[in-house]
mmCIF file of C-alpha atoms in Angstrom:
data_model
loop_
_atom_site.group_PDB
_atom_site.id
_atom_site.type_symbol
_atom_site.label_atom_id
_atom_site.label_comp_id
_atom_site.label_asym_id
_atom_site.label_seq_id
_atom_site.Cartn_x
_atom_site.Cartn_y
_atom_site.Cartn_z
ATOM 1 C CA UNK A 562 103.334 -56.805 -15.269
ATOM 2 C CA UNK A 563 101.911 -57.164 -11.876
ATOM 3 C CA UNK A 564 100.868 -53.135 -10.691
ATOM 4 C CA UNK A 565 103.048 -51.875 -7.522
ATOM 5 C CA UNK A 566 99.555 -50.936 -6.013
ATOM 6 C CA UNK A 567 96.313 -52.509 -6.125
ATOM 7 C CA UNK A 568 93.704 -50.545 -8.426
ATOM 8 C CA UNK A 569 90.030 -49.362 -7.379
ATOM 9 C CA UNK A 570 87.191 -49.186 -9.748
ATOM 10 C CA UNK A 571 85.452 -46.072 -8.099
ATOM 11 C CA UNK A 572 84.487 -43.353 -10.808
ATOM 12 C CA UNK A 573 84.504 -40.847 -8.522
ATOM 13 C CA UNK A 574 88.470 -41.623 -8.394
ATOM 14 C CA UNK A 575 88.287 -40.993 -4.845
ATOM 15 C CA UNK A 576 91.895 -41.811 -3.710
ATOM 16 C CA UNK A 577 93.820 -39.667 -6.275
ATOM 17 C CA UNK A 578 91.931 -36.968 -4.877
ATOM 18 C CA UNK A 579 92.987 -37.557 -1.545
ATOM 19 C CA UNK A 580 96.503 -38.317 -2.249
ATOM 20 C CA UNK A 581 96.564 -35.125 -4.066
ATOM 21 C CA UNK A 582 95.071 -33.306 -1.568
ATOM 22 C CA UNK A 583 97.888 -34.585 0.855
ATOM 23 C CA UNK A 584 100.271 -33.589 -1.928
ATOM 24 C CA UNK A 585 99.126 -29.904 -1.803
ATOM 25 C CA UNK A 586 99.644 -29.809 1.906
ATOM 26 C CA UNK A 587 102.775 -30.913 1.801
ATOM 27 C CA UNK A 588 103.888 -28.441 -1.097
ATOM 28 C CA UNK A 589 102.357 -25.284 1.287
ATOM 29 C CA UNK A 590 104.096 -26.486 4.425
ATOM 30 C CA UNK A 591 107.527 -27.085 2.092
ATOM 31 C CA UNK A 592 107.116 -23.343 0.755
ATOM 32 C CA UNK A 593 105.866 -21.995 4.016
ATOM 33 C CA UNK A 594 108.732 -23.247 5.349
ATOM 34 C CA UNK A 595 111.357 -21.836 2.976
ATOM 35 C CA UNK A 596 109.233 -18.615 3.266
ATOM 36 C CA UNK A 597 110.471 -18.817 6.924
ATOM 37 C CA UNK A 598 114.009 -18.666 6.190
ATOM 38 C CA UNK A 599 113.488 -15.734 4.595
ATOM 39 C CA UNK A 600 112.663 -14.434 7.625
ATOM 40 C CA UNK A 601 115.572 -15.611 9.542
ATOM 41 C CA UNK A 602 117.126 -11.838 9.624
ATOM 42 C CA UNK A 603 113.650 -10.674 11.598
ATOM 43 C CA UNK A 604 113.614 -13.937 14.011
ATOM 44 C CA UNK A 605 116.730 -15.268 14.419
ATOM 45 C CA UNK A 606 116.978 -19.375 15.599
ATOM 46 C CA UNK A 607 112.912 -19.174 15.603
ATOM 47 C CA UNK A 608 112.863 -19.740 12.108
ATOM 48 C CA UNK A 609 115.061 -22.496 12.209
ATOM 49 C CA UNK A 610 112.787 -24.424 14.033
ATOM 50 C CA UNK A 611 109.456 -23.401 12.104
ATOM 51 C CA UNK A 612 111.218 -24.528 9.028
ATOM 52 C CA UNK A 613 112.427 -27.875 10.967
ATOM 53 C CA UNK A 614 108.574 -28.687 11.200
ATOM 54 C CA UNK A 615 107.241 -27.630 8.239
ATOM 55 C CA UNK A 616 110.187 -30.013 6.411
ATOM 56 C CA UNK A 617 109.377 -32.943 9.331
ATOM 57 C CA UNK A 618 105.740 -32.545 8.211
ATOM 58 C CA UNK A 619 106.002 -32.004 4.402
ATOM 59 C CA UNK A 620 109.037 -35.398 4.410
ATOM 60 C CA UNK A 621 106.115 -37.233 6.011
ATOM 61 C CA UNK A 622 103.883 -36.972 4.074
ATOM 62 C CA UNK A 623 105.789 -37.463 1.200
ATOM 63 C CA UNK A 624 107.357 -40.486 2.242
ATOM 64 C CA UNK A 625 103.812 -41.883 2.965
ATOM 65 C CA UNK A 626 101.956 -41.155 -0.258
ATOM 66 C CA UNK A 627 102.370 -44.466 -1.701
ATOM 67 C CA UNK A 628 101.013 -46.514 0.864
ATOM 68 C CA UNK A 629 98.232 -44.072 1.232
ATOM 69 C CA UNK A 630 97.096 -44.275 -2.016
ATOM 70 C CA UNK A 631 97.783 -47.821 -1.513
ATOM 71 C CA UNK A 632 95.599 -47.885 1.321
ATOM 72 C CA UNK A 633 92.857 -46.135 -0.166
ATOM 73 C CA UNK A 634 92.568 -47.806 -3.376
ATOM 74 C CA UNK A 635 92.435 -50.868 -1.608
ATOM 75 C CA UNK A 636 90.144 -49.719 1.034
ATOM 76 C CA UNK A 637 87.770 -48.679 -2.101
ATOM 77 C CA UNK A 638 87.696 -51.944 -3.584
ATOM 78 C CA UNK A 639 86.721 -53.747 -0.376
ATOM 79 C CA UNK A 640 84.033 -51.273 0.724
ATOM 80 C CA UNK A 641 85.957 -50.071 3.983
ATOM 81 C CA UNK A 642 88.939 -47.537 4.525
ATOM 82 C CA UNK A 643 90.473 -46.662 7.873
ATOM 83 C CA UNK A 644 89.677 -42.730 8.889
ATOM 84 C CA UNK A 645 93.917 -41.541 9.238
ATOM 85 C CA UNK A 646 93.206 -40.484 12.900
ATOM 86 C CA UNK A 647 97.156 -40.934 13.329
ATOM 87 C CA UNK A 648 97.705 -38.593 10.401
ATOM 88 C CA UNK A 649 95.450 -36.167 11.056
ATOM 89 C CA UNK A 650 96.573 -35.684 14.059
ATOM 90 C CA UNK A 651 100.130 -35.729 13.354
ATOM 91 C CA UNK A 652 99.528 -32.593 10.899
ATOM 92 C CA UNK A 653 97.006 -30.974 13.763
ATOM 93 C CA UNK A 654 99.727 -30.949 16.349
ATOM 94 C CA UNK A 655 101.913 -29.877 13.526
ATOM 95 C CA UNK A 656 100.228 -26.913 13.082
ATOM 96 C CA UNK A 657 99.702 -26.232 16.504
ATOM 97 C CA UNK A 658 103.253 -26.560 17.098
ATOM 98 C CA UNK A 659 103.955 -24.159 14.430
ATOM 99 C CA UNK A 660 101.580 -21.601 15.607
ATOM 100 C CA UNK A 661 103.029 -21.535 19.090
ATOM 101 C CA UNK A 662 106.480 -21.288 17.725
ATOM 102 C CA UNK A 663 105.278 -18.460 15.856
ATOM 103 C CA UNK A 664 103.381 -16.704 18.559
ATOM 104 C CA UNK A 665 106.783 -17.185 20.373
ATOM 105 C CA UNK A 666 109.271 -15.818 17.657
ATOM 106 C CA UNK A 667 106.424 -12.971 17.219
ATOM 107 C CA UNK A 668 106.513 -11.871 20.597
ATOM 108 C CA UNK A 669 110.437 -12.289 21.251
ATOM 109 C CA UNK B 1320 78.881 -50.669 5.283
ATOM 110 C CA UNK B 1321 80.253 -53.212 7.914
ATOM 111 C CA UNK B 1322 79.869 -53.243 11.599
ATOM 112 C CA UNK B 1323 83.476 -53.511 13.358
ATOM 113 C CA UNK B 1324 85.883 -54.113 11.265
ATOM 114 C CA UNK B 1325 89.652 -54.427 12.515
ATOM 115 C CA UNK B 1326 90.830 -50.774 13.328
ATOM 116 C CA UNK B 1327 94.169 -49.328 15.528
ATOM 117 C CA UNK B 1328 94.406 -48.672 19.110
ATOM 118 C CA UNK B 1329 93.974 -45.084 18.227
ATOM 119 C CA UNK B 1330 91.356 -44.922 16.199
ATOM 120 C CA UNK B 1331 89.408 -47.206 17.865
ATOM 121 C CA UNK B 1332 89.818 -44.613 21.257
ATOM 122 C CA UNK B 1333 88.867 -42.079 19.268
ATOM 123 C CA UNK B 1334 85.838 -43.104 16.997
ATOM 124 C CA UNK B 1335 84.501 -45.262 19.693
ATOM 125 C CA UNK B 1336 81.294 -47.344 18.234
ATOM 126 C CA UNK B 1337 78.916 -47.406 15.472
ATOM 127 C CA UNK B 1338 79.467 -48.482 11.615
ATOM 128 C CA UNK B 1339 81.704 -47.722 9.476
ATOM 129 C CA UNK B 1340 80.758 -45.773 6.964
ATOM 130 C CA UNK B 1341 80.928 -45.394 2.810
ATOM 131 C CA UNK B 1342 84.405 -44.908 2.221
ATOM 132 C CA UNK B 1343 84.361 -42.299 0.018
ATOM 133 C CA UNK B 1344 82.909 -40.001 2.957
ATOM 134 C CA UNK B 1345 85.807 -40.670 4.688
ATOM 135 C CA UNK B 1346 87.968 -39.774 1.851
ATOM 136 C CA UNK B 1347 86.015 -36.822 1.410
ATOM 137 C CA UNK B 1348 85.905 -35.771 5.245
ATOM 138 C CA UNK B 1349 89.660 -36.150 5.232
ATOM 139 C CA UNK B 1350 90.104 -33.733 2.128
ATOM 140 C CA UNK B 1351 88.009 -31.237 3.905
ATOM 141 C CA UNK B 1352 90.324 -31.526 6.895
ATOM 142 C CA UNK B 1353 93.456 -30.685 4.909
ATOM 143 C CA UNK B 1354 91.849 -27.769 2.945
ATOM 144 C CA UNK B 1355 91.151 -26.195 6.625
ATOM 145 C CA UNK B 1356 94.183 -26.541 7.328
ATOM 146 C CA UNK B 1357 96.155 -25.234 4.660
ATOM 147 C CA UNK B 1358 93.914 -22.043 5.538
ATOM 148 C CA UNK B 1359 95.546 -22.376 8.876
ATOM 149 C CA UNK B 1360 98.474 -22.645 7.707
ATOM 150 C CA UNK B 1361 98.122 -19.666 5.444
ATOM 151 C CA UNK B 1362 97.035 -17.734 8.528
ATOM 152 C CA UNK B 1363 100.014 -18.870 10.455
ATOM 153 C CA UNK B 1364 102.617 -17.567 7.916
ATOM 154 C CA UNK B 1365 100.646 -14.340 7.181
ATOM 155 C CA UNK B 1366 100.952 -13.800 10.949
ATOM 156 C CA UNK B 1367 104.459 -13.966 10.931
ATOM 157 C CA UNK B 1368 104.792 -11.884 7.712
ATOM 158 C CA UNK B 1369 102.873 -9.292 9.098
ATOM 159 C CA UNK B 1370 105.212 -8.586 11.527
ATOM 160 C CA UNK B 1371 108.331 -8.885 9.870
ATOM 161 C CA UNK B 1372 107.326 -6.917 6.738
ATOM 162 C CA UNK B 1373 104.621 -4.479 7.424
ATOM 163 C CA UNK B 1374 106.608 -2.031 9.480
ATOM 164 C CA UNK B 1375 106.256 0.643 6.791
ATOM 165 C CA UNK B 1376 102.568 0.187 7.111
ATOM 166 C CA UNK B 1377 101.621 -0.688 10.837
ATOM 167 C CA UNK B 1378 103.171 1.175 13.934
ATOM 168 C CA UNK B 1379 104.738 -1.609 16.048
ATOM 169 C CA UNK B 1380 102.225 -2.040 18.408
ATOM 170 C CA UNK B 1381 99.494 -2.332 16.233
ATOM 171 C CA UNK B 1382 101.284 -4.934 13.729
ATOM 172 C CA UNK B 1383 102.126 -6.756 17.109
ATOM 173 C CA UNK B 1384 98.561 -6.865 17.751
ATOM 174 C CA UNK B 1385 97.620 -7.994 14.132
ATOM 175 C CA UNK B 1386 100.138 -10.290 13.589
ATOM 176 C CA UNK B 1387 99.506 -12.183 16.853
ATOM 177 C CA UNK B 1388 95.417 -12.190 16.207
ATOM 178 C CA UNK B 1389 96.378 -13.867 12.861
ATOM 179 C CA UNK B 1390 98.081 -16.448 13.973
ATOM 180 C CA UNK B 1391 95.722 -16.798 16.761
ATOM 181 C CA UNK B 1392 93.249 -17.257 14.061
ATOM 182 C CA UNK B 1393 95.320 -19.740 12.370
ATOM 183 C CA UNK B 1394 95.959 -21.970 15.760
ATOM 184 C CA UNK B 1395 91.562 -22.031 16.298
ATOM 185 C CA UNK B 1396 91.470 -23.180 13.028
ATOM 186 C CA UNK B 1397 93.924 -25.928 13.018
ATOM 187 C CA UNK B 1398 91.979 -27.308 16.087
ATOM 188 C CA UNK B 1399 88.549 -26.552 15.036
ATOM 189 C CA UNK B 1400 89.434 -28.839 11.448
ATOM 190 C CA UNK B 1401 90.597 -31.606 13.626
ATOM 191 C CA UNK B 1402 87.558 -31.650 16.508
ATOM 192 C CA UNK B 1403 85.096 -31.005 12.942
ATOM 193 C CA UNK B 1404 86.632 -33.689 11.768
ATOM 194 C CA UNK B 1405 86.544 -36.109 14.395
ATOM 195 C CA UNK B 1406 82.946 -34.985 14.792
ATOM 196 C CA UNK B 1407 82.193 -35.732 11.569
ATOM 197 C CA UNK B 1408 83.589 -38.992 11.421
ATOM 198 C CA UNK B 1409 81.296 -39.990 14.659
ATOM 199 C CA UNK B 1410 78.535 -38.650 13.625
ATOM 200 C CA UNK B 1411 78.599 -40.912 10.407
ATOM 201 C CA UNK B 1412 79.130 -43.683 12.112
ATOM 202 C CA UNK B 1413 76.382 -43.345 14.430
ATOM 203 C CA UNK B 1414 74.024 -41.983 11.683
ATOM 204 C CA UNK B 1415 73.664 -38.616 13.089
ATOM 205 C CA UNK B 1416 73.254 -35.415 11.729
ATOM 206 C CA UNK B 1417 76.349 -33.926 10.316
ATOM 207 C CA UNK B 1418 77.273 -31.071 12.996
ATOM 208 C CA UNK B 1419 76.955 -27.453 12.052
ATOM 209 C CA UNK B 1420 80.618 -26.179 10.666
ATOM 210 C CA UNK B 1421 81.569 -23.784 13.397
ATOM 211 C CA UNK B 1422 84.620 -23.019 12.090
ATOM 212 C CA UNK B 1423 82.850 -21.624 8.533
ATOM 213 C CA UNK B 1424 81.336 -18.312 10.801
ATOM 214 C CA UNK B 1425 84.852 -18.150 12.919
ATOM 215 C CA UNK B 1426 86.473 -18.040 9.745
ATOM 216 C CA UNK B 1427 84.141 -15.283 8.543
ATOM 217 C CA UNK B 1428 84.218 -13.373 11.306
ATOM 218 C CA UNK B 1429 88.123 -12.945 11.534
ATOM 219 C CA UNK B 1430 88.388 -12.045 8.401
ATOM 220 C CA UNK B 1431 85.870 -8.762 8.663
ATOM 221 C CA UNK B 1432 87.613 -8.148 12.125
ATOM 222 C CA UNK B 1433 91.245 -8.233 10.078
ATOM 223 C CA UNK B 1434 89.648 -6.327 7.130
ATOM 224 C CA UNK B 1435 88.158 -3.308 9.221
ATOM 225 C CA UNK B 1436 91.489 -3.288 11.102
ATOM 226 C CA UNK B 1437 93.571 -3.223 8.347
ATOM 227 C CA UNK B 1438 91.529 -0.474 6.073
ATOM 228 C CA UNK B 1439 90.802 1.495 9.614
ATOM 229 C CA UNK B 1440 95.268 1.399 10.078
ATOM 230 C CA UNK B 1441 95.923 2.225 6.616
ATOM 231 C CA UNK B 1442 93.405 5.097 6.669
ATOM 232 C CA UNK B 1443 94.889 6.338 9.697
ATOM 233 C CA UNK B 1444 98.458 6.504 9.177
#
């Protein structure tokens, strides 16, 4: 059977890392996120919105993983991968984002 | 390593010229981005907890104060990990020194600052 993605032969098994890596983020921003519902008696609407980002984020990244790791693996086996700049700065303005919101609902 | 190989609009804006480097540095340079920030992001939320749950503890202007240095914290981090690692990726492209981690001592540094706070409070009250 022909594999879904294409396979790398690095030792250092370089893109599992990474996708797991990814795969951590996205489980603190899912329970930060929930966390922030909690606190929807304290902030009111604010949370709503922090927990609207932290599930855009988290669904992104999950929805990505495969061709990530498809990426990567392949990127490994030719000698070249693609720095994310789109991703990283998807999750940095993510952040940001949720930061300000917080400052906001903080300060309310 | 290769010398211009077929990148996005974006990136190619971004990481301007030079070679591209080993692949697994980039890997690794990205996984060092996303550990900074999930600290961010742990900053961010203890922020907000602060000052929804530490009322017993803090006086309310004080765990104002706190809670909005924390997430303050949080938001210099989340930028610092994304200049780093833009930096980081340039500089190994161009075969430059990797830059000193800036963020490593700003890190630090809040944390005494939220430490001494926090035992100087609690003593206090």
């Amino acid at each position: 059977m022909r594999p879904t993605v294409p396979l790398h032969a690095d030792p250092g098994l370089q893109p599992e890392r990474t996708v797991l890596s990814w795969g951590r983020t996205m489980l603190l921003f899912s329970l930060v996120g929930a966390v922030f519902l909690r606190w929807m008696p304290y902030y009111g609407l604010w949370t709503v919105g922090l927990t609207a980002v932290c599930a855009l984020v988290a669904g992104g990244i999950y929805l990505t993983q495969k061709l990530r790791y498809s990426r990567q693996s392949r990127g490994i086996a030719d000698g070249r991968v693609e720095a994310d700049v789109s991703a990283v700065l998807a999750t940095t303005c993510a952040t940001i984002a949720l930061g300000v919101m917080g400052l906001l609902a903080v300060l309310a | 390593m290769s010398e211009n190989p077929q990148r996005g609009r974006l990136s190619s804006r971004l990481l301007s010229r030079g070679q591209e480097p080993d692949p697994r540095f980039t890997l690794a340079n990205e996984r060092t981005f996303l550990a900074w920030i999930r600290t961010a992001l742990a900053f961010l939320a203890g922020g907000v907890a602060v000052e929804a749950f530490a009322a017993d503890v803090f006086e309310d202007p004080y765990r104002t104060i706190i809670s909005v240095l924390t997430i303050g914290v949080g938001l210099l981090i989340s930028v610092g990990a994304a200049l780093r690692w833009l930096n980081i990726e340039r500089s190994m492209r161009q075969g430059r020194p990797l830059p000193m981690p800036l963020i490593i001592p700003l890190l630090s540094f809040a944390c005494g600052v939220a430490m001494a706070v926090v035992i100087v409070l609690v003593v206090l009250t």
